[in-house]
Coordinates of C-alpha atoms in Angstrom, one line a residue:
M1 CA 14.4 88.2 80.4
G2 CA 17.5 88.9 78.3
A3 CA 18.9 85.4 78.2
R4 CA 21.3 84.4 75.5
S5 CA 21.6 80.7 76.5
F6 CA 19.2 78.3 78.3
G7 CA 19.0 74.8 79.7
L8 CA 16.3 72.1 79.5
F9 CA 15.6 68.5 80.2
L10 CA 15.1 66.2 77.2
R11 CA 12.7 63.9 79.1
S12 CA 11.5 63.3 82.6
Q13 CA 14.7 63.6 84.7
R14 CA 13.4 61.5 87.6
Q15 CA 12.1 58.3 86.0
W16 CA 13.5 55.7 83.5
A17 CA 10.4 55.4 81.3
A18 CA 9.9 58.1 78.7
K19 CA 7.7 58.6 75.7
P20 CA 9.6 58.8 72.4
L21 CA 10.3 62.3 71.0
I22 CA 8.2 62.6 67.8
Q23 CA 9.7 64.4 64.8
E24 CA 6.9 67.0 64.6
A25 CA 7.7 68.2 68.1
A26 CA 11.4 68.3 67.3
N27 CA 10.7 70.3 64.2
R28 CA 8.6 72.8 66.2
F29 CA 11.5 73.2 68.7
R30 CA 14.0 73.8 65.8
D31 CA 11.7 76.4 64.3
A32 CA 11.3 78.2 67.7
C33 CA 15.1 78.2 68.1
R34 CA 15.5 79.8 64.7
E35 CA 12.8 82.4 65.4
H36 CA 14.6 83.5 68.6
N37 CA 18.2 83.2 67.2
F38 CA 19.1 80.1 69.1
A39 CA 20.7 78.2 66.2
P40 CA 19.9 74.5 65.8
H41 CA 22.7 72.3 64.5
Q42 CA 22.9 71.8 60.7
A43 CA 24.7 69.0 58.9
S44 CA 26.5 71.5 56.7
W45 CA 28.4 73.0 59.7
H46 CA 31.9 71.5 60.0
S47 CA 32.4 72.4 63.6
Y48 CA 30.6 73.9 66.5
S49 CA 33.0 76.9 66.5
T50 CA 31.8 77.7 63.0
M51 CA 28.2 77.6 64.2
C52 CA 29.1 80.0 67.1
L53 CA 30.7 82.5 64.8
C54 CA 27.6 82.5 62.6
F55 CA 25.1 82.8 65.4
K56 CA 26.8 85.1 68.0
F57 CA 27.3 82.4 70.6
Q58 CA 23.7 82.0 71.6
Q59 CA 23.8 78.4 73.0
I60 CA 21.6 75.7 74.6
L61 CA 22.8 73.2 77.2
P62 CA 20.4 70.4 78.0
H63 CA 20.9 68.5 81.3
G64 CA 20.8 64.7 81.5
S65 CA 18.5 62.6 83.7
Y66 CA 19.3 62.7 87.4
L67 CA 19.0 58.9 87.5
L68 CA 22.0 58.3 85.2
N69 CA 24.9 56.5 86.8
C70 CA 27.2 55.5 83.9
G71 CA 29.7 54.1 86.3
S72 CA 27.3 52.0 88.4
P73 CA 28.5 48.7 89.8
D74 CA 25.0 47.4 89.5
P75 CA 24.6 45.8 86.0
V76 CA 20.9 46.6 85.8
V77 CA 21.4 50.3 86.7
L78 CA 24.4 50.5 84.3
E79 CA 22.4 49.1 81.4
K80 CA 19.5 51.5 82.1
S81 CA 21.9 54.4 82.3
R82 CA 23.7 53.5 79.1
A83 CA 20.4 53.2 77.3
T84 CA 19.2 56.5 78.6
L85 CA 22.5 58.2 77.7
V86 CA 22.1 57.0 74.1
D87 CA 18.4 58.0 74.0
E88 CA 19.2 61.5 75.2
L89 CA 22.0 62.0 72.8
K90 CA 19.7 61.0 70.0
R91 CA 17.1 63.4 71.2
C92 CA 19.8 66.1 71.1
E93 CA 20.4 65.2 67.5
M94 CA 16.7 65.4 66.6
L95 CA 16.5 68.8 68.3
G96 CA 19.6 70.2 66.7
L97 CA 21.5 70.5 70.0
V98 CA 25.3 70.2 70.1
Y99 CA 26.0 69.9 73.9
Y100 CA 24.7 67.4 76.4
N101 CA 25.5 67.9 80.1
F102 CA 25.3 65.1 82.7
H103 CA 26.6 63.9 86.1
P104 CA 29.3 61.4 85.6
G105 CA 28.3 58.7 88.2
S106 CA 29.0 57.1 91.5
T107 CA 30.9 54.1 92.9
C108 CA 28.0 53.5 95.3
G109 CA 30.7 52.5 97.7
V110 CA 31.1 49.2 96.0
I111 CA 33.9 49.6 93.4
S112 CA 37.1 51.7 93.2
R113 CA 37.1 55.2 91.8
D114 CA 39.3 54.1 88.9
A115 CA 37.0 51.2 88.1
C116 CA 34.1 53.6 88.1
M117 CA 35.9 56.0 85.8
D118 CA 36.5 53.1 83.5
L119 CA 32.8 52.3 83.3
I120 CA 31.9 56.0 82.8
A121 CA 34.3 56.4 79.9
E122 CA 33.2 53.0 78.4
S123 CA 29.5 54.3 78.6
I124 CA 30.5 57.5 76.8
N125 CA 32.5 55.6 74.1
Q126 CA 29.6 53.2 73.4
A127 CA 27.1 56.1 73.2
H128 CA 29.4 58.0 70.8
K129 CA 29.4 54.9 68.5
E130 CA 25.6 55.1 68.3
T131 CA 25.4 58.8 67.7
T132 CA 27.1 61.3 65.4
Y133 CA 28.1 64.7 66.7
V134 CA 26.8 65.7 70.1
I135 CA 29.5 66.7 72.6
S136 CA 29.2 64.9 76.0
V137 CA 29.7 67.4 78.7
I138 CA 30.6 65.9 82.1
E139 CA 29.8 68.1 85.1
N140 CA 32.0 68.6 88.2
M141 CA 30.4 67.3 91.4
C142 CA 30.6 68.4 95.0
K143 CA 32.2 65.3 96.5
Q144 CA 29.0 64.3 98.2
G145 CA 28.9 60.6 99.0
N146 CA 30.6 58.4 96.5
T147 CA 30.1 60.6 93.4
I148 CA 32.8 60.9 90.8
G149 CA 33.9 64.3 89.5
G150 CA 34.4 66.4 92.6
D151 CA 38.1 66.2 92.0
F152 CA 39.1 67.8 88.6
Q153 CA 41.7 65.0 88.2
E154 CA 38.8 62.5 88.1
L155 CA 37.2 64.5 85.2
R156 CA 40.7 64.4 83.5
G157 CA 40.8 60.7 84.1
I158 CA 37.4 60.2 82.3
I159 CA 38.5 62.4 79.4
D160 CA 41.7 60.5 79.0
R161 CA 39.7 57.3 78.6
V162 CA 37.3 58.8 76.0
K163 CA 38.4 57.9 72.5
D164 CA 36.9 60.8 70.5
K165 CA 38.3 63.9 72.2
S166 CA 36.3 66.2 69.9
R167 CA 33.1 65.0 71.6
I168 CA 34.0 65.4 75.2
G169 CA 33.8 68.6 77.4
V170 CA 33.3 69.8 80.9
C171 CA 30.6 71.8 82.6
L172 CA 31.8 73.9 85.6
D173 CA 29.1 74.0 88.3
T174 CA 30.1 76.9 90.5
C175 CA 28.1 75.5 93.5
H176 CA 29.6 72.1 93.2
A177 CA 33.1 73.5 92.8
F178 CA 32.8 75.7 95.9
A179 CA 31.2 72.8 98.0
A180 CA 34.0 70.4 96.9
G181 CA 36.7 72.8 98.1
I182 CA 38.8 72.6 101.2
V183 CA 36.3 74.6 103.2
G184 CA 33.3 73.2 101.4
S185 CA 30.4 71.3 102.9
H186 CA 30.4 68.6 100.2
L187 CA 26.7 69.1 100.0
D188 CA 24.8 70.1 96.8
R189 CA 23.0 73.3 98.0
H190 CA 22.3 75.9 95.3
E191 CA 21.4 79.5 96.3
N192 CA 20.4 82.7 94.4
I193 CA 23.2 84.8 93.0
G194 CA 24.9 86.8 95.7
R195 CA 23.1 85.2 98.6
G196 CA 25.3 82.1 98.9
K197 CA 28.8 81.6 100.2
I198 CA 30.5 82.5 96.8
G199 CA 29.2 86.1 97.1
L200 CA 28.9 88.8 94.4
D201 CA 32.7 89.2 94.2
G202 CA 33.1 85.6 93.2
F203 CA 30.6 86.0 90.4
R204 CA 32.1 89.4 89.4
R205 CA 35.4 87.5 88.8
I206 CA 33.6 84.8 86.8
M207 CA 31.7 87.3 84.6
N208 CA 34.9 89.3 83.8
D209 CA 37.1 86.3 83.1
P210 CA 37.9 86.4 79.3
R211 CA 38.6 82.7 79.3
L212 CA 34.8 82.2 79.8
D213 CA 33.7 84.5 77.0
H214 CA 31.2 82.9 74.6
L215 CA 30.5 79.9 76.8
P216 CA 26.9 79.2 77.8
M217 CA 26.1 80.0 81.4
I218 CA 23.0 78.3 82.8
L219 CA 21.3 79.3 86.1
E220 CA 20.5 76.5 88.5
T221 CA 19.5 78.8 91.3
P222 CA 16.2 78.4 93.3
E223 CA 13.2 79.4 91.2
T224 CA 12.9 83.1 91.2
D225 CA 12.7 86.0 88.6
Y226 CA 15.6 84.8 86.4
G227 CA 15.4 88.1 84.5
V228 CA 16.6 89.9 87.7
E229 CA 19.5 87.5 88.2
I230 CA 20.5 87.8 84.5
A231 CA 20.4 91.6 84.8
L232 CA 22.6 91.4 88.0
L233 CA 25.1 89.2 86.3
N234 CA 25.3 91.5 83.3
K235 CA 25.8 94.4 85.6
L236 CA 28.7 92.6 87.2
C237 CA 30.4 92.4 83.8
S238 CA 31.1 96.2 83.9
S239 CA 31.8 96.6 87.6

């Protein structure tokens, strides 16, 4: 289908329980990545930028569990979220993945937004202590309900609280960014490229912005022929 990056889930995204990732399966995944020029991480690489230069920017971005709330005011949910965060970062390491994308969390209408950001950053800091190199990529949200991250200043607030700045990044979800805007609905409703409110002109601007060169772009559109959407986006690059 012409893809140069792809996303995946590391385990079931809708339940807490998960079977452990066995090394044999991880090895098969790494082998498949090498075969198709999606480079798995190697300990000899000193930085991700070095890896990108060597492998022409073909990248993989796994998505975290939908159940995660690393800023939950509920101690039970917070503990489960933190354990899952560590587990998924370790799965990334086994698979040779460098990025890990997840939704920051929610106040649940119980605690302040600042207190929630404190908990989210604390969760990330603890997870980084138990893992080695994976970059935690926090996703912007659409301001639905009590979620954190619809305001870019909240993402900045989390990043400011994370100790290891080399292991924190941001994923820009175009649907979430649009929905969170002044005229946005604040509802998370994804649509196929060109059929939603952003329109083809919006994606034309994105595809031709040099600041976004060499970053992985992942489709979260309703299930369709992704090859057609990839071809459309590539066509927008030259238009």
